[in-house]
mmCIF file of C-alpha atoms and ligand atoms in Angstrom:
data_model
loop_
_atom_site.group_PDB
_atom_site.id
_atom_site.type_symbol
_atom_site.label_atom_id
_atom_site.label_comp_id
_atom_site.label_asym_id
_atom_site.label_seq_id
_atom_site.Cartn_x
_atom_site.Cartn_y
_atom_site.Cartn_z
ATOM 1 C CA MET A 233 0.240 0.090 -0.160
ATOM 2 C CA GLU A 234 1.395 3.142 -0.738
ATOM 3 C CA THR A 235 0.338 7.214 -1.240
ATOM 4 C CA SER A 236 2.158 9.264 -3.021
ATOM 5 C CA VAL A 237 2.060 13.323 -3.091
ATOM 6 C CA ILE A 238 2.992 14.747 -6.504
ATOM 7 C CA PRO A 239 4.274 18.394 -6.672
ATOM 8 C CA PRO A 240 2.769 20.615 -9.026
ATOM 9 C CA PHE A 241 3.827 20.505 -13.030
ATOM 10 C CA SER A 242 5.035 16.950 -12.564
ATOM 11 C CA GLN A 243 2.986 13.931 -13.659
ATOM 12 C CA SER A 244 5.156 11.181 -12.378
ATOM 13 C CA GLN A 245 7.226 11.797 -9.937
ATOM 14 C CA PRO A 246 6.052 10.660 -6.866
ATOM 15 C CA ILE A 247 7.770 12.851 -3.624
ATOM 16 C CA MET A 248 6.696 10.800 -0.722
ATOM 17 C CA PRO A 249 6.152 7.058 -1.235
ATOM 18 C CA PHE A 250 5.887 4.798 1.835
ATOM 19 C CA PRO A 251 8.243 2.150 0.622
ATOM 20 C CA TRP A 252 7.858 0.231 4.393
ATOM 21 C CA LEU A 253 4.155 -1.160 3.178
ATOM 22 C CA LEU A 254 4.220 -3.952 0.925
ATOM 23 C CA LYS A 255 0.690 -4.359 -0.290
ATOM 24 C CA THR A 256 -0.350 -2.494 -3.695
ATOM 25 C CA HIS A 257 -3.209 -0.162 -2.893
ATOM 26 C CA THR A 258 -2.269 3.136 -3.667
ATOM 27 C CA SER A 259 -3.453 6.578 -3.900
ATOM 28 C CA GLU A 260 -1.883 9.598 -5.495
ATOM 29 C CA ILE A 261 -2.287 13.361 -4.667
ATOM 30 C CA ARG A 262 -1.341 16.588 -6.119
ATOM 31 C CA LEU A 263 -0.122 19.698 -4.327
ATOM 32 C CA PHE A 264 -2.086 21.566 -7.017
ATOM 33 C CA GLY A 265 -5.917 21.679 -5.463
ATOM 34 C CA GLY A 266 -4.864 18.890 -2.901
ATOM 35 C CA GLN A 267 -6.798 16.847 -5.473
ATOM 36 C CA VAL A 268 -6.350 13.016 -5.235
ATOM 37 C CA THR A 269 -6.023 11.697 -8.366
ATOM 38 C CA SER A 270 -5.643 8.343 -8.293
ATOM 39 C CA TRP A 271 -6.986 5.052 -6.152
ATOM 40 C CA LYS A 272 -6.340 1.811 -7.090
ATOM 41 C CA ASN A 273 -7.240 -1.453 -5.588
ATOM 42 C CA ASP A 274 -4.925 -4.511 -5.038
ATOM 43 C CA TYR A 275 -4.969 -5.479 -8.781
ATOM 44 C CA GLY A 276 -3.708 -2.201 -9.940
ATOM 45 C CA GLU A 277 -7.317 -0.905 -11.197
ATOM 46 C CA GLU A 278 -7.962 2.755 -11.058
ATOM 47 C CA LEU A 279 -11.328 3.704 -9.061
ATOM 48 C CA LEU A 280 -11.315 6.875 -10.019
ATOM 49 C CA PHE A 281 -12.215 8.645 -13.414
ATOM 50 C CA VAL A 282 -9.714 10.900 -14.404
ATOM 51 C CA SER A 283 -10.762 12.330 -17.950
ATOM 52 C CA SER A 284 -8.243 11.590 -20.821
ATOM 53 C CA LYS A 285 -8.220 15.022 -21.751
ATOM 54 C CA ALA A 286 -7.267 16.181 -18.400
ATOM 55 C CA ASN A 287 -4.446 18.908 -18.093
ATOM 56 C CA PHE A 288 -2.777 18.355 -15.085
ATOM 57 C CA LYS A 289 -1.581 22.084 -15.036
ATOM 58 C CA PRO A 290 -2.375 25.088 -13.094
ATOM 59 C CA PRO A 291 -4.562 27.503 -13.118
ATOM 60 C CA LYS A 292 -7.620 25.265 -12.961
ATOM 61 C CA ALA A 293 -8.437 21.967 -11.497
ATOM 62 C CA PHE A 294 -9.138 19.285 -14.270
ATOM 63 C CA HIS A 295 -12.253 16.965 -14.307
ATOM 64 C CA GLY A 296 -11.480 13.855 -12.175
ATOM 65 C CA GLY A 297 -10.382 12.329 -8.801
ATOM 66 C CA ILE A 298 -11.556 14.047 -5.944
ATOM 67 C CA PRO A 299 -11.164 18.047 -6.340
ATOM 68 C CA ILE A 300 -12.003 20.111 -3.145
ATOM 69 C CA CYS A 301 -15.019 22.390 -3.309
ATOM 70 C CA PHE A 302 -14.292 25.251 -0.593
ATOM 71 C CA PRO A 303 -15.183 27.993 0.230
ATOM 72 C CA GLN A 304 -18.205 27.296 -2.156
ATOM 73 C CA PHE A 305 -20.155 24.898 -4.076
ATOM 74 C CA GLY A 306 -21.458 26.028 -7.126
ATOM 75 C CA THR A 307 -21.192 29.691 -8.272
ATOM 76 C CA GLN A 308 -22.344 32.666 -6.175
ATOM 77 C CA GLY A 309 -20.948 36.098 -5.826
ATOM 78 C CA ASN A 310 -17.344 36.771 -7.111
ATOM 79 C CA LEU A 311 -15.857 33.571 -6.029
ATOM 80 C CA GLU A 312 -14.960 31.051 -8.906
ATOM 81 C CA GLN A 313 -17.326 28.074 -9.335
ATOM 82 C CA HIS A 314 -16.650 25.853 -6.943
ATOM 83 C CA GLY A 315 -14.688 27.999 -4.809
ATOM 84 C CA PHE A 316 -10.812 28.190 -5.003
ATOM 85 C CA ALA A 317 -9.402 25.641 -2.691
ATOM 86 C CA ARG A 318 -9.294 23.156 -5.986
ATOM 87 C CA ASN A 319 -7.130 25.652 -7.984
ATOM 88 C CA ARG A 320 -4.609 26.420 -5.156
ATOM 89 C CA LEU A 321 -1.171 24.912 -4.273
ATOM 90 C CA TRP A 322 -1.261 23.520 -1.164
ATOM 91 C CA ALA A 323 1.262 22.581 1.079
ATOM 92 C CA ILE A 324 2.381 19.084 3.290
ATOM 93 C CA ASP A 325 1.656 19.821 6.678
ATOM 94 C CA ASP A 326 4.640 18.468 8.325
ATOM 95 C CA ASN A 327 3.114 19.103 12.138
ATOM 96 C CA PRO A 328 -0.440 18.871 12.102
ATOM 97 C CA PRO A 329 -2.322 18.678 15.297
ATOM 98 C CA PRO A 330 -3.440 15.526 15.945
ATOM 99 C CA LEU A 331 -6.333 13.282 14.834
ATOM 100 C CA PRO A 332 -7.826 10.589 16.987
ATOM 101 C CA VAL A 333 -5.729 7.681 16.437
ATOM 102 C CA ASN A 334 -7.300 4.962 13.960
ATOM 103 C CA PRO A 335 -5.271 1.598 13.583
ATOM 104 C CA ALA A 336 -7.123 0.751 10.513
ATOM 105 C CA ILE A 337 -4.999 3.607 8.727
ATOM 106 C CA LYS A 338 -1.853 2.292 7.226
ATOM 107 C CA ALA A 339 -0.796 5.114 5.116
ATOM 108 C CA PHE A 340 -1.551 8.918 5.526
ATOM 109 C CA VAL A 341 -0.257 12.319 4.228
ATOM 110 C CA ASP A 342 -1.357 15.664 5.700
ATOM 111 C CA LEU A 343 -1.804 18.950 3.858
ATOM 112 C CA ILE A 344 -2.528 22.507 4.439
ATOM 113 C CA LEU A 345 -4.173 25.341 2.795
ATOM 114 C CA LYS A 346 -4.231 29.189 3.940
ATOM 115 C CA PRO A 347 -5.706 31.831 2.089
ATOM 116 C CA SER A 348 -2.962 34.116 -0.070
ATOM 117 C CA GLU A 349 -3.303 38.051 -0.236
ATOM 118 C CA ASP A 350 -5.308 37.872 -3.211
ATOM 119 C CA ASP A 351 -7.386 35.112 -1.826
ATOM 120 C CA LEU A 352 -8.134 37.409 1.182
ATOM 121 C CA LYS A 353 -9.485 40.061 -1.727
ATOM 122 C CA MET A 354 -11.853 37.836 -2.849
ATOM 123 C CA TRP A 355 -12.807 36.080 -0.058
ATOM 124 C CA PRO A 356 -11.961 37.983 3.255
ATOM 125 C CA HIS A 357 -11.222 35.652 5.656
ATOM 126 C CA SER A 358 -7.983 34.002 7.558
ATOM 127 C CA PHE A 359 -8.473 30.181 7.472
ATOM 128 C CA GLU A 360 -6.444 27.155 8.150
ATOM 129 C CA PHE A 361 -7.830 24.147 5.780
ATOM 130 C CA ARG A 362 -6.074 20.970 7.022
ATOM 131 C CA LEU A 363 -6.627 17.671 4.941
ATOM 132 C CA ARG A 364 -5.679 14.398 5.802
ATOM 133 C CA ILE A 365 -5.689 11.527 3.159
ATOM 134 C CA ALA A 366 -5.370 8.225 4.269
ATOM 135 C CA LEU A 367 -5.058 4.700 3.206
ATOM 136 C CA GLY A 368 -6.569 2.025 5.189
ATOM 137 C CA ALA A 369 -5.735 -1.547 5.535
ATOM 138 C CA GLY A 370 -8.439 -3.297 3.130
ATOM 139 C CA GLY A 371 -7.432 -0.241 0.436
ATOM 140 C CA ASP A 372 -10.246 2.062 2.039
ATOM 141 C CA LEU A 373 -9.440 6.166 1.320
ATOM 142 C CA GLY A 374 -10.774 8.595 3.614
ATOM 143 C CA LEU A 375 -10.358 12.159 3.556
ATOM 144 C CA THR A 376 -10.726 14.237 6.523
ATOM 145 C CA SER A 377 -11.049 17.977 6.221
ATOM 146 C CA ARG A 378 -10.653 20.533 9.189
ATOM 147 C CA ILE A 379 -11.430 23.897 8.589
ATOM 148 C CA ARG A 380 -10.330 26.708 11.159
ATOM 149 C CA ASN A 381 -11.457 30.234 11.565
ATOM 150 C CA THR A 382 -8.364 32.358 12.229
ATOM 151 C CA ASN A 383 -10.054 35.709 11.760
ATOM 152 C CA THR A 384 -8.324 38.061 14.404
ATOM 153 C CA ASP A 385 -11.044 40.517 14.124
ATOM 154 C CA GLY A 386 -13.796 38.906 15.655
ATOM 155 C CA ARG A 387 -15.684 38.028 12.421
ATOM 156 C CA PRO A 388 -17.483 34.609 11.876
ATOM 157 C CA PHE A 389 -17.592 33.152 8.486
ATOM 158 C CA SER A 390 -19.598 30.604 6.445
ATOM 159 C CA TYR A 391 -19.054 28.670 3.499
ATOM 160 C CA THR A 392 -20.437 25.617 1.393
ATOM 161 C CA PHE A 393 -18.377 22.686 0.561
ATOM 162 C CA ALA A 394 -17.831 19.011 -1.133
ATOM 163 C CA TYR A 395 -15.815 16.252 -1.901
ATOM 164 C CA HIS A 396 -16.361 16.367 -5.911
ATOM 165 C CA THR A 397 -15.627 12.597 -6.097
ATOM 166 C CA TYR A 398 -15.219 10.993 -9.577
ATOM 167 C CA PHE A 399 -15.658 7.647 -9.878
ATOM 168 C CA SER A 400 -15.032 4.836 -12.373
ATOM 169 C CA VAL A 401 -17.713 3.122 -13.794
ATOM 170 C CA SER A 402 -18.328 0.532 -16.708
ATOM 171 C CA ASP A 403 -20.972 1.969 -18.227
ATOM 172 C CA ILE A 404 -23.499 4.588 -16.581
ATOM 173 C CA SER A 405 -26.457 3.313 -18.419
ATOM 174 C CA GLU A 406 -25.682 -0.124 -15.942
ATOM 175 C CA VAL A 407 -25.069 2.017 -12.689
ATOM 176 C CA ARG A 408 -27.471 2.211 -9.728
ATOM 177 C CA VAL A 409 -27.128 4.251 -6.714
ATOM 178 C CA GLU A 410 -28.845 3.205 -3.430
ATOM 179 C CA GLY A 411 -29.151 5.135 -0.620
ATOM 180 C CA LEU A 412 -30.836 8.118 -2.016
ATOM 181 C CA GLU A 413 -34.928 6.625 -2.831
ATOM 182 C CA THR A 414 -37.159 9.153 -1.394
ATOM 183 C CA MET A 415 -34.807 11.829 -0.333
ATOM 184 C CA ASP A 416 -35.577 15.585 -1.005
ATOM 185 C CA TYR A 417 -32.981 17.234 -3.691
ATOM 186 C CA LEU A 418 -32.866 20.568 -5.270
ATOM 187 C CA ASP A 419 -32.279 20.314 -8.921
ATOM 188 C CA ASN A 420 -29.454 22.272 -10.319
ATOM 189 C CA MET A 421 -31.084 21.553 -13.697
ATOM 190 C CA LYS A 422 -34.370 23.159 -12.626
ATOM 191 C CA GLY A 423 -33.193 26.423 -10.913
ATOM 192 C CA LYS A 424 -32.311 24.463 -7.767
ATOM 193 C CA GLN A 425 -36.357 23.803 -6.997
ATOM 194 C CA ARG A 426 -37.085 21.201 -4.818
ATOM 195 C CA PHE A 427 -38.339 17.761 -5.426
ATOM 196 C CA THR A 428 -38.599 14.368 -3.599
ATOM 197 C CA GLU A 429 -36.846 11.232 -5.214
ATOM 198 C CA GLN A 430 -39.889 8.245 -5.878
ATOM 199 C CA GLY A 431 -39.539 4.761 -6.314
ATOM 200 C CA ASP A 432 -36.487 2.651 -6.839
ATOM 201 C CA ALA A 433 -32.590 3.072 -7.002
ATOM 202 C CA ILE A 434 -31.581 5.907 -8.898
ATOM 203 C CA VAL A 435 -30.756 4.869 -12.623
ATOM 204 C CA PHE A 436 -29.290 7.158 -15.317
ATOM 205 C CA GLU A 437 -30.411 8.064 -19.029
ATOM 206 C CA SER A 438 -29.908 11.527 -19.102
ATOM 207 C CA GLU A 439 -27.740 14.439 -17.442
ATOM 208 C CA VAL A 440 -28.243 14.314 -13.732
ATOM 209 C CA ASP A 441 -27.266 17.370 -11.384
ATOM 210 C CA LYS A 442 -28.980 17.015 -7.849
ATOM 211 C CA VAL A 443 -28.141 18.036 -4.444
ATOM 212 C CA TYR A 444 -29.811 15.377 -2.260
ATOM 213 C CA LEU A 445 -30.726 17.223 1.466
ATOM 214 C CA ALA A 446 -29.765 15.350 4.456
ATOM 215 C CA ALA A 447 -28.661 12.382 2.779
ATOM 216 C CA PRO A 448 -27.777 9.209 4.840
ATOM 217 C CA SER A 449 -24.388 8.661 6.071
ATOM 218 C CA LYS A 450 -23.859 5.892 3.541
ATOM 219 C CA VAL A 451 -24.525 5.633 -0.341
ATOM 220 C CA ALA A 452 -23.675 2.737 -2.565
ATOM 221 C CA ILE A 453 -23.007 3.083 -6.201
ATOM 222 C CA ILE A 454 -23.679 -0.424 -7.606
ATOM 223 C CA ASP A 455 -21.408 -1.388 -11.008
ATOM 224 C CA HIS A 456 -23.081 -4.353 -12.582
ATOM 225 C CA GLU A 457 -20.979 -4.917 -15.385
ATOM 226 C CA MET A 458 -17.783 -4.499 -13.169
ATOM 227 C CA ARG A 459 -19.191 -6.517 -10.230
ATOM 228 C CA ARG A 460 -18.245 -3.796 -8.110
ATOM 229 C CA THR A 461 -19.920 -1.377 -5.110
ATOM 230 C CA PHE A 462 -18.627 1.563 -4.241
ATOM 231 C CA VAL A 463 -19.722 2.251 -0.861
ATOM 232 C CA VAL A 464 -19.436 6.326 0.087
ATOM 233 C CA ALA A 465 -19.357 6.997 3.587
ATOM 234 C CA LYS A 466 -19.888 10.623 4.951
ATOM 235 C CA GLU A 467 -19.519 12.437 8.301
ATOM 236 C CA GLY A 468 -20.230 16.272 9.010
ATOM 237 C CA LEU A 469 -21.483 16.574 5.539
ATOM 238 C CA PRO A 470 -25.114 16.576 5.108
ATOM 239 C CA ASP A 471 -25.632 16.603 1.483
ATOM 240 C CA ALA A 472 -24.603 14.348 -1.316
ATOM 241 C CA VAL A 473 -24.777 16.014 -4.922
ATOM 242 C CA VAL A 474 -25.096 13.437 -7.934
ATOM 243 C CA TRP A 475 -23.802 14.842 -11.371
ATOM 244 C CA ASN A 476 -23.436 13.094 -14.685
ATOM 245 C CA PRO A 477 -22.926 15.417 -17.479
ATOM 246 C CA TRP A 478 -24.166 13.090 -20.356
ATOM 247 C CA ASP A 479 -23.541 14.058 -23.819
ATOM 248 C CA LYS A 480 -24.262 17.236 -24.689
ATOM 249 C CA LYS A 481 -22.572 19.053 -21.650
ATOM 250 C CA ALA A 482 -19.672 16.525 -21.997
ATOM 251 C CA LYS A 483 -18.814 17.724 -25.674
ATOM 252 C CA ALA A 484 -19.437 21.126 -24.179
ATOM 253 C CA MET A 485 -16.271 20.988 -21.851
ATOM 254 C CA GLN A 486 -12.862 21.389 -23.390
ATOM 255 C CA ASP A 487 -11.152 18.894 -20.892
ATOM 256 C CA PHE A 488 -13.360 16.066 -21.310
ATOM 257 C CA GLY A 489 -13.500 13.200 -23.736
ATOM 258 C CA ASP A 490 -17.221 13.500 -25.554
ATOM 259 C CA SER A 491 -18.315 9.956 -24.640
ATOM 260 C CA GLU A 492 -16.347 9.671 -21.241
ATOM 261 C CA TYR A 493 -19.513 10.967 -19.617
ATOM 262 C CA LYS A 494 -20.425 6.971 -19.591
ATOM 263 C CA HIS A 495 -17.395 6.010 -17.788
ATOM 264 C CA MET A 496 -17.830 7.987 -14.627
ATOM 265 C CA LEU A 497 -20.290 9.041 -11.857
ATOM 266 C CA CYS A 498 -19.723 12.007 -9.387
ATOM 267 C CA VAL A 499 -21.343 11.293 -6.133
ATOM 268 C CA GLU A 500 -20.121 14.128 -3.553
ATOM 269 C CA PRO A 501 -20.505 14.292 -0.059
ATOM 270 C CA ALA A 502 -21.294 17.903 0.597
ATOM 271 C CA ALA A 503 -22.548 20.609 2.373
ATOM 272 C CA VAL A 504 -24.556 22.784 0.278
ATOM 273 C CA GLU A 505 -28.374 23.503 1.210
ATOM 274 C CA LYS A 506 -27.061 25.187 4.759
ATOM 275 C CA PRO A 507 -23.746 26.654 4.763
ATOM 276 C CA ILE A 508 -21.432 25.886 7.773
ATOM 277 C CA THR A 509 -20.653 28.806 9.807
ATOM 278 C CA LEU A 510 -17.469 29.170 12.219
ATOM 279 C CA LYS A 511 -16.883 32.007 14.865
ATOM 280 C CA PRO A 512 -13.145 32.843 15.525
ATOM 281 C CA GLY A 513 -10.874 29.997 16.765
ATOM 282 C CA GLU A 514 -13.937 27.145 16.067
ATOM 283 C CA GLU A 515 -12.969 24.166 13.648
ATOM 284 C CA TRP A 516 -15.232 21.827 11.674
ATOM 285 C CA LYS A 517 -14.407 18.442 10.644
ATOM 286 C CA GLY A 518 -15.719 16.918 7.321
ATOM 287 C CA ARG A 519 -14.901 13.034 6.378
ATOM 288 C CA ILE A 520 -15.503 10.981 3.253
ATOM 289 C CA GLY A 521 -14.831 7.334 3.287
ATOM 290 C CA LEU A 522 -14.257 5.122 0.234
ATOM 291 C CA SER A 523 -14.425 1.566 -0.162
ATOM 292 C CA ALA A 524 -14.778 -0.860 -3.384
ATOM 293 C CA VAL A 525 -16.333 -4.266 -2.844
ATOM 294 C CA PRO A 526 -17.470 -6.938 -4.867
ATOM 295 C CA SER A 527 -21.000 -6.733 -5.033
ATOM 296 C CA SER A 528 -21.943 -9.868 -3.921
ATOM 297 C CA TYR A 529 -20.725 -8.518 -0.640
ATOM 298 C CA CYS A 530 -23.566 -6.370 -0.222
ATOM 299 C CA SER A 531 -26.361 -8.552 -2.213
ATOM 300 C CA GLY A 532 -29.781 -8.792 -0.364
ATOM 301 C CA GLN A 533 -28.567 -5.945 1.913
ATOM 302 C CA LEU A 534 -28.797 -3.078 -0.068
ATOM 303 C CA ASP A 535 -32.394 -1.593 1.117
ATOM 304 C CA PRO A 536 -30.499 1.656 2.138
ATOM 305 C CA LEU A 537 -33.302 2.670 4.873
ATOM 306 C CA LYS A 538 -32.466 -0.320 6.452
ATOM 307 C CA VAL A 539 -28.670 -0.873 6.122
ATOM 308 C CA LEU A 540 -27.073 2.402 4.950
ATOM 309 C CA HIS A 541 -28.242 4.581 7.568
ATOM 310 C CA GLY A 542 -26.182 5.202 10.756
HETATM 311 C C1 BG6 B 761 -21.041 19.569 -10.424
HETATM 312 C C2 BG6 B 761 -21.898 20.485 -10.467
HETATM 313 O O1 BG6 B 761 -20.792 19.311 -8.850
HETATM 314 O O2 BG6 B 761 -19.804 19.992 -10.824
HETATM 315 C C3 BG6 B 761 -22.323 20.710 -11.657
HETATM 316 O O3 BG6 B 761 -23.476 20.002 -9.532
HETATM 317 C C4 BG6 B 761 -21.403 21.331 -12.572
HETATM 318 O O4 BG6 B 761 -23.408 22.069 -11.651
HETATM 319 C C5 BG6 B 761 -20.018 20.101 -12.350
HETATM 320 O O5 BG6 B 761 -21.371 21.474 -14.078
HETATM 321 C C6 BG6 B 761 -18.489 20.415 -13.023
HETATM 322 O O6 BG6 B 761 -18.382 21.645 -12.374
HETATM 323 P P1 BG6 B 761 -16.852 21.969 -13.068
HETATM 324 O O7 BG6 B 761 -16.640 23.354 -12.071
HETATM 325 O O8 BG6 B 761 -15.766 21.339 -12.051
HETATM 326 O O9 BG6 B 761 -16.866 22.047 -14.397
#
């Protein structure tokens, strides 16, 4: 098992391998954007989608991996779409405040982002954003974000947030998502109107861009063809965004292949509907945990209302 961090501009030179770990789950993280760009299982199979047209160079995050959306999800005011954190150079955090010991974690790396002078002009708040990326013994990938308000003038700040996770799937038409049935959602394609999901698991036949509200703490993505189920666990993040651009939007995105929408699905643990507010000195923590299991592992237990809550 190995995690590695890749500095900006380089595509191949890991700077922090963990050579004492012998198994082969791997993850790769770029300092630009603090973006996870790869998560592989024991067989070396890539579990995250990264567009073949991705441009890994600054100043913009590419479509794939796990971009971090902060201090906003979406587009409001002067800030760039999905906030600036995904478009900034993060640093290795050599001395992070401790997190509770988790014996399941076998390798991790800590990153930190603080605002630049230019960031402060756009979003006038001082913060420390600490991100831990960790691989577990079974190959699970976990990201823990800690955001602290370091304003010295007594002002609170509010933000929205998402782990914009791109899963690699065999064929979007054959994929279903369980755990979000009966949930309320805001439909980004219909002016953020609120609807309630009806019926069975969610399947995909056209563009989807929905923010599920107060979503359960676990959601499953079942890929029939791969016989693989991704389990997406979240803590501190009430919502879950589900996005697939489908054909027209895929064609409109410059750094995205025309038919690549067939092989990706974003399920994004998020805090969108109700912004998080921090007073000076306060810290927020939000976590995503990803595992990939054979679909048979879950079979017969996939009623999310019974199994995936809690
Ligand atoms: C999703 C949003 O999370 O991200 C979509 O719900 C958006 O509305 C998509 O189009 C991609 O955004 P971007 O900025 O990475 O192209």
